[in-house]
């Protein structure tokens, strides 16, 4: 009997990785959820995958897509809402910040997934949530604006309170810092100085402390495989998803070594970010995120969040940062 894994966001960086890894599992077939299956019909990476239309705003569409699932990989995307004009319009109308609106929508998406998955609880073996910790809770209220973390922590709490039977079958992947973020966040891109040396002015990342770096398209599937199949990761497990734990200073040294240049890390402050034209809500969000991970850690010090090697992940398959740097196209910064 083959088992069915349903993957939310199968065309994204995390979901496509889960799909690739499970395509090598002979006992599993895959149903990938996307808003627009027709767009990916000819895509060779989804030839052996059933694509189903569903939308996180529409709980009924999720219920349909989850029918018969033995496993579900679930994720929500805070930043996606911040690409939509409607988010900014709503913020203005309600006198809120755009990141507050994005968090409210993300929590609703999480609740829609939970309520739809709860209808399948009798046949479901495992729900795995891509998540982040509730920084407001783990900092005892000190951190107020790290909302791209907090929404995920909030619906996790909702799941545990409202759906204990589903919670007994759920595990959590705390996804680390994307190595690819240098393309989205200019402060993480190495910049050439007049003397020919390079600097990375980090913002929203811990000072002098290890960062859980992840290369999502390659690594996510190995974490999720362990959270679903490994006897070392019983349901209820939480994992910090990273390929290497490395400080930004060490990352700069590796980066400089690969390119035969000097590279150092500097801190970009909240005031610097504002002076560079970053909107206030975004500067708050990112700087508080950095404060949180510096003072409390990526998972806020939650003792339940374990390392990949302790939960049955084959760590030899994970990305080596130096190799990733060698494969990446840096022509835009060199
Ligand atoms: C990522 O995975 C691809 C495909 O399997 C592989 O060719 C590549 O070397 C991997 N990248 C890194 C940095 O490990």
Short mmCIF file of C-alpha atoms and ligand atoms in Angstrom, two decimals:
data_model
loop_
_atom_site.label_atom_id
_atom_site.label_comp_id
_atom_site.label_asym_id
_atom_site.label_seq_id
_atom_site.Cartn_x
_atom_site.Cartn_y
_atom_site.Cartn_z
CA UNK A 1 0.00 0.00 0.00
CA UNK A 2 1.49 3.34 -0.99
CA UNK A 3 1.12 6.23 1.37
CA UNK A 4 0.11 9.74 0.35
CA UNK A 5 2.16 12.83 1.26
CA UNK A 6 0.44 16.17 0.64
CA UNK A 7 2.86 19.10 0.28
CA UNK A 8 1.72 22.70 0.64
CA UNK A 9 3.72 25.08 -1.54
CA UNK A 10 5.24 22.32 -3.68
CA UNK A 11 6.60 24.82 -6.20
CA UNK A 12 8.46 26.78 -3.52
CA UNK A 13 11.99 26.34 -2.12
CA UNK A 14 10.92 24.19 0.84
CA UNK A 15 8.10 22.18 -0.76
CA UNK A 16 10.04 21.27 -3.91
CA UNK A 17 12.84 19.88 -1.74
CA UNK A 18 10.41 17.72 0.23
CA UNK A 19 8.98 16.50 -3.07
CA UNK A 20 12.42 15.53 -4.47
CA UNK A 21 13.36 13.55 -1.36
CA UNK A 22 10.03 11.69 -1.13
CA UNK A 23 10.09 10.83 -4.84
CA UNK A 24 12.92 8.47 -3.85
CA UNK A 25 10.76 6.79 -1.20
CA UNK A 26 9.18 3.77 -2.92
CA UNK A 27 6.24 3.55 -0.49
CA UNK A 28 5.10 7.14 -0.97
CA UNK A 29 3.23 9.09 -3.63
CA UNK A 30 2.96 12.84 -3.64
CA UNK A 31 0.15 15.34 -4.05
CA UNK A 32 1.43 18.89 -4.33
CA UNK A 33 -0.76 21.87 -3.55
CA UNK A 34 -0.46 25.03 -5.57
CA UNK A 35 -2.88 27.80 -6.44
CA UNK A 36 -2.34 27.22 -10.16
CA UNK A 37 -1.54 23.60 -11.15
CA UNK A 38 -1.92 24.33 -14.90
CA UNK A 39 1.16 26.56 -14.77
CA UNK A 40 3.37 23.61 -13.72
CA UNK A 41 1.87 20.87 -15.93
CA UNK A 42 4.93 20.63 -18.17
CA UNK A 43 7.51 21.09 -15.39
CA UNK A 44 9.72 17.96 -15.40
CA UNK A 45 10.23 18.03 -11.62
CA UNK A 46 6.50 17.41 -11.10
CA UNK A 47 5.99 14.65 -13.69
CA UNK A 48 5.51 11.95 -11.04
CA UNK A 49 3.49 14.20 -8.77
CA UNK A 50 -0.24 14.87 -8.61
CA UNK A 51 -0.82 18.62 -8.57
CA UNK A 52 -3.98 19.85 -6.84
CA UNK A 53 -5.40 23.37 -6.67
CA UNK A 54 -5.96 24.81 -3.21
CA UNK A 55 -5.65 28.16 -1.53
CA UNK A 56 -4.70 28.85 2.09
CA UNK A 57 -7.47 31.48 2.27
CA UNK A 58 -10.02 28.76 1.43
CA UNK A 59 -10.38 26.05 4.08
CA UNK A 60 -12.76 23.94 1.96
CA UNK A 61 -10.16 23.72 -0.81
CA UNK A 62 -7.64 22.46 1.77
CA UNK A 63 -10.05 19.83 3.09
CA UNK A 64 -10.39 18.48 -0.44
CA UNK A 65 -6.63 18.51 -1.05
CA UNK A 66 -5.90 16.70 2.25
CA UNK A 67 -8.33 13.80 1.52
CA UNK A 68 -6.60 10.48 2.14
CA UNK A 69 -3.33 12.03 3.35
CA UNK A 70 -1.00 9.90 5.49
CA UNK A 71 1.44 12.79 5.77
CA UNK A 72 1.14 16.56 5.30
CA UNK A 73 3.95 19.10 4.96
CA UNK A 74 2.44 22.47 5.84
CA UNK A 75 3.80 25.97 5.65
CA UNK A 76 2.56 29.56 5.58
CA UNK A 77 4.30 32.54 4.04
CA UNK A 78 4.34 35.82 6.00
CA UNK A 79 6.32 37.74 3.35
CA UNK A 80 3.95 36.79 0.52
CA UNK A 81 1.22 39.09 1.91
CA UNK A 82 3.71 41.98 1.92
CA UNK A 83 3.96 41.73 -1.87
CA UNK A 84 0.25 42.61 -2.14
CA UNK A 85 -1.06 46.19 -2.28
CA UNK A 86 -4.19 45.06 -0.39
CA UNK A 87 -2.07 44.45 2.74
CA UNK A 88 -0.86 48.06 2.79
CA UNK A 89 -4.35 49.37 2.02
CA UNK A 90 -5.81 47.35 4.89
CA UNK A 91 -3.08 48.57 7.25
CA UNK A 92 -3.89 52.16 6.39
CA UNK A 93 -7.63 51.63 6.81
CA UNK A 94 -7.20 49.93 10.20
CA UNK A 95 -4.41 52.19 11.53
CA UNK A 96 -2.03 49.21 11.81
CA UNK A 97 1.41 48.38 10.46
CA UNK A 98 1.59 46.25 7.30
CA UNK A 99 3.47 43.52 9.19
CA UNK A 100 0.57 43.29 11.68
CA UNK A 101 -1.83 42.64 8.80
CA UNK A 102 0.57 40.04 7.35
CA UNK A 103 0.75 38.26 10.71
CA UNK A 104 -3.04 38.21 11.13
CA UNK A 105 -3.39 36.69 7.67
CA UNK A 106 -0.64 34.14 8.37
CA UNK A 107 -2.36 33.05 11.60
CA UNK A 108 -5.63 32.62 9.68
CA UNK A 109 -3.83 30.50 7.06
CA UNK A 110 -2.36 28.35 9.83
CA UNK A 111 -5.80 27.89 11.42
CA UNK A 112 -7.32 26.97 8.04
CA UNK A 113 -4.64 24.28 7.58
CA UNK A 114 -5.17 22.97 11.13
CA UNK A 115 -8.97 22.79 10.84
CA UNK A 116 -8.73 21.04 7.45
CA UNK A 117 -6.07 18.58 8.69
CA UNK A 118 -8.17 17.83 11.80
CA UNK A 119 -10.86 16.35 9.51
CA UNK A 120 -8.28 13.75 8.36
CA UNK A 121 -6.94 12.98 11.82
CA UNK A 122 -8.21 9.38 11.85
CA UNK A 123 -6.06 8.33 8.87
CA UNK A 124 -3.22 10.84 9.18
CA UNK A 125 0.15 9.57 10.48
CA UNK A 126 2.05 12.84 10.58
CA UNK A 127 1.58 16.57 10.05
CA UNK A 128 4.85 18.50 9.82
CA UNK A 129 4.69 22.27 10.17
CA UNK A 130 7.38 24.58 8.90
CA UNK A 131 7.53 26.99 11.82
CA UNK A 132 9.36 29.60 13.92
CA UNK A 133 9.15 30.31 17.62
CA UNK A 134 6.81 32.81 19.32
CA UNK A 135 9.43 35.42 20.17
CA UNK A 136 7.05 37.55 22.22
CA UNK A 137 6.41 34.56 24.48
CA UNK A 138 10.01 33.30 24.75
CA UNK A 139 11.34 36.81 25.46
CA UNK A 140 8.66 37.41 28.11
CA UNK A 141 7.22 40.27 26.09
CA UNK A 142 10.51 42.06 25.40
CA UNK A 143 10.33 41.38 21.64
CA UNK A 144 7.22 42.96 20.11
CA UNK A 145 7.80 43.29 16.38
CA UNK A 146 9.36 40.02 15.21
CA UNK A 147 6.02 39.16 13.66
CA UNK A 148 7.29 36.82 10.92
CA UNK A 149 8.23 34.49 13.78
CA UNK A 150 5.31 35.09 16.13
CA UNK A 151 2.37 34.25 13.87
CA UNK A 152 3.70 30.73 13.34
CA UNK A 153 4.16 30.24 17.09
CA UNK A 154 0.61 31.51 17.70
CA UNK A 155 -1.11 28.98 15.46
CA UNK A 156 1.07 26.23 16.90
CA UNK A 157 -0.38 27.15 20.32
CA UNK A 158 -3.90 27.17 18.81
CA UNK A 159 -3.32 23.68 17.41
CA UNK A 160 -2.17 22.33 20.78
CA UNK A 161 -5.08 23.91 22.67
CA UNK A 162 -7.94 23.25 20.25
CA UNK A 163 -6.97 20.01 18.50
CA UNK A 164 -5.09 17.76 20.95
CA UNK A 165 -5.62 14.62 18.81
CA UNK A 166 -4.07 16.31 15.79
CA UNK A 167 -1.30 17.79 17.96
CA UNK A 168 -0.35 14.24 19.01
CA UNK A 169 0.49 13.56 15.34
CA UNK A 170 2.30 16.83 14.62
CA UNK A 171 6.02 17.65 14.47
CA UNK A 172 7.72 21.00 13.86
CA UNK A 173 10.59 22.18 11.70
CA UNK A 174 12.06 25.51 12.84
CA UNK A 175 13.51 26.67 9.54
CA UNK A 176 16.82 28.52 9.83
CA UNK A 177 18.26 31.51 7.94
CA UNK A 178 18.13 31.10 4.15
CA UNK A 179 21.62 31.25 2.58
CA UNK A 180 19.90 32.64 -0.53
CA UNK A 181 18.67 35.69 1.44
CA UNK A 182 21.62 37.76 0.16
CA UNK A 183 19.63 38.18 -3.06
CA UNK A 184 16.56 39.51 -1.21
CA UNK A 185 18.24 41.40 1.61
CA UNK A 186 21.00 43.69 0.32
CA UNK A 187 22.57 43.97 3.79
CA UNK A 188 23.52 40.25 3.66
CA UNK A 189 25.20 40.69 0.24
CA UNK A 190 28.99 41.14 0.37
CA UNK A 191 29.91 44.66 -0.80
CA UNK A 192 33.21 45.70 -2.31
CA UNK A 193 34.94 48.61 -0.60
CA UNK A 194 37.36 51.05 -2.19
CA UNK A 195 40.38 49.11 -0.95
CA UNK A 196 39.15 45.95 -2.73
CA UNK A 197 38.12 44.22 0.49
CA UNK A 198 34.55 43.07 1.12
CA UNK A 199 32.12 43.76 3.94
CA UNK A 200 28.79 42.22 4.91
CA UNK A 201 26.73 44.64 6.98
CA UNK A 202 24.43 42.25 8.77
CA UNK A 203 21.03 43.26 10.00
CA UNK A 204 18.63 41.04 11.90
CA UNK A 205 21.25 38.41 12.65
CA UNK A 206 23.02 37.57 15.90
CA UNK A 207 26.33 39.17 16.81
CA UNK A 208 29.15 36.69 17.29
CA UNK A 209 26.71 33.80 17.79
CA UNK A 210 26.14 30.82 15.51
CA UNK A 211 23.38 31.23 12.92
CA UNK A 212 21.39 28.18 11.78
CA UNK A 213 22.01 28.53 8.02
CA UNK A 214 19.86 26.48 5.63
CA UNK A 215 19.88 25.93 1.87
CA UNK A 216 16.13 25.22 1.59
CA UNK A 217 15.97 23.63 -1.90
CA UNK A 218 18.54 21.00 -0.90
CA UNK A 219 18.10 20.55 2.86
CA UNK A 220 14.38 20.81 3.73
CA UNK A 221 13.45 17.37 2.38
CA UNK A 222 16.04 15.59 4.53
CA UNK A 223 14.66 17.21 7.68
CA UNK A 224 11.07 16.40 6.78
CA UNK A 225 11.95 12.83 5.82
CA UNK A 226 13.34 12.28 9.34
CA UNK A 227 10.35 13.99 11.00
CA UNK A 228 7.98 11.64 9.14
CA UNK A 229 9.93 8.38 8.91
CA UNK A 230 12.71 8.24 11.49
CA UNK A 231 12.08 6.24 14.69
CA UNK A 232 14.37 8.82 16.36
CA UNK A 233 11.77 11.56 15.71
CA UNK A 234 8.48 10.54 17.34
CA UNK A 235 5.41 12.73 16.71
CA UNK A 236 5.63 15.93 18.72
CA UNK A 237 9.31 16.38 17.83
CA UNK A 238 10.70 19.85 17.11
CA UNK A 239 13.83 20.30 15.01
CA UNK A 240 16.05 23.29 14.32
CA UNK A 241 16.46 23.05 10.54
CA UNK A 242 20.01 23.99 9.56
CA UNK A 243 22.87 22.60 7.47
CA UNK A 244 25.65 24.38 9.42
CA UNK A 245 25.66 26.47 12.61
CA UNK A 246 28.17 29.22 11.87
CA UNK A 247 28.73 32.83 12.92
CA UNK A 248 28.51 35.58 10.34
CA UNK A 249 32.20 36.27 10.96
CA UNK A 250 33.04 32.65 10.02
CA UNK A 251 30.74 32.86 7.00
CA UNK A 252 32.66 35.96 5.82
CA UNK A 253 35.97 34.14 6.25
CA UNK A 254 34.76 31.20 4.15
CA UNK A 255 33.32 33.56 1.54
CA UNK A 256 36.57 35.54 1.34
CA UNK A 257 38.61 32.32 1.17
CA UNK A 258 36.63 31.04 -1.82
CA UNK A 259 37.15 34.32 -3.69
CA UNK A 260 40.71 35.05 -2.56
CA UNK A 261 39.73 38.35 -0.90
CA UNK A 262 39.35 39.73 2.60
CA UNK A 263 35.78 39.84 3.90
CA UNK A 264 34.56 41.10 7.26
CA UNK A 265 31.20 41.44 8.99
CA UNK A 266 29.79 44.66 10.40
CA UNK A 267 26.53 45.39 12.16
CA UNK A 268 23.90 47.56 10.50
CA UNK A 269 21.82 49.31 13.16
CA UNK A 270 18.14 50.22 13.15
CA UNK A 271 19.11 53.87 12.57
CA UNK A 272 21.38 52.91 9.64
CA UNK A 273 18.54 50.94 8.07
CA UNK A 274 16.15 53.90 8.37
CA UNK A 275 18.81 56.23 6.95
CA UNK A 276 19.13 53.86 3.96
CA UNK A 277 15.42 54.31 3.29
CA UNK A 278 14.04 51.11 4.79
CA UNK A 279 10.39 51.61 5.89
CA UNK A 280 10.00 51.93 9.65
CA UNK A 281 7.88 48.76 10.09
CA UNK A 282 10.44 46.68 8.20
CA UNK A 283 13.39 48.15 10.11
CA UNK A 284 11.59 47.34 13.39
CA UNK A 285 10.70 43.81 12.25
CA UNK A 286 14.25 42.98 11.17
CA UNK A 287 16.10 44.66 14.02
CA UNK A 288 13.91 43.03 16.69
CA UNK A 289 14.44 39.70 14.96
CA UNK A 290 18.20 40.22 15.34
CA UNK A 291 17.82 41.17 19.00
CA UNK A 292 15.70 38.07 19.60
CA UNK A 293 18.09 35.57 18.02
CA UNK A 294 21.08 37.25 19.70
CA UNK A 295 19.61 37.29 23.22
CA UNK A 296 17.30 34.27 23.22
CA UNK A 297 18.31 32.11 20.24
CA UNK A 298 16.53 31.14 17.02
CA UNK A 299 14.01 28.99 18.93
CA UNK A 300 13.95 31.27 22.00
CA UNK A 301 15.70 28.75 24.22
CA UNK A 302 12.89 26.17 23.90
CA UNK A 303 14.54 22.99 25.22
CA UNK A 304 12.24 20.82 23.05
CA UNK A 305 13.87 22.03 19.82
CA UNK A 306 16.52 19.45 18.88
CA UNK A 307 19.42 19.26 16.43
CA UNK A 308 18.97 17.38 13.11
CA UNK A 309 21.57 14.75 14.05
CA UNK A 310 19.61 13.89 17.21
CA UNK A 311 16.36 13.29 15.30
CA UNK A 312 17.59 10.85 12.68
CA UNK A 313 18.62 13.21 9.85
CA UNK A 314 21.36 11.88 7.55
CA UNK A 315 23.52 14.99 8.04
CA UNK A 316 26.02 13.86 5.40
CA UNK A 317 23.36 14.83 2.82
CA UNK A 318 23.06 18.44 4.04
CA UNK A 319 24.64 21.45 2.33
CA UNK A 320 28.24 22.44 3.09
CA UNK A 321 28.33 26.24 3.15
CA UNK A 322 31.68 26.40 1.32
CA UNK A 323 30.32 24.24 -1.50
CA UNK A 324 27.18 26.37 -1.69
CA UNK A 325 29.32 29.53 -1.96
CA UNK A 326 31.33 27.92 -4.79
CA UNK A 327 28.17 27.06 -6.73
CA UNK A 328 26.46 30.43 -6.32
CA UNK A 329 26.74 33.14 -9.01
CA UNK A 330 28.33 36.14 -7.27
CA UNK A 331 29.04 38.16 -10.45
CA UNK A 332 26.64 40.90 -9.32
CA UNK A 333 28.74 41.69 -6.22
CA UNK A 334 32.25 40.81 -7.46
C1 LIG B 1 22.08 20.94 -4.26
O1 LIG B 1 21.45 19.88 -4.92
C2 LIG B 1 21.81 19.76 -6.30
C3 LIG B 1 20.92 18.70 -6.90
O2 LIG B 1 20.94 17.52 -6.20
C4 LIG B 1 23.30 19.42 -6.38
O3 LIG B 1 23.70 19.31 -7.72
C5 LIG B 1 24.08 20.55 -5.71
O4 LIG B 1 25.46 20.21 -5.68
C6 LIG B 1 23.58 20.79 -4.28
N1 LIG B 1 24.22 22.01 -3.79
C7 LIG B 1 24.96 22.05 -2.69
C8 LIG B 1 25.58 23.35 -2.35
O5 LIG B 1 25.12 21.08 -1.96
#
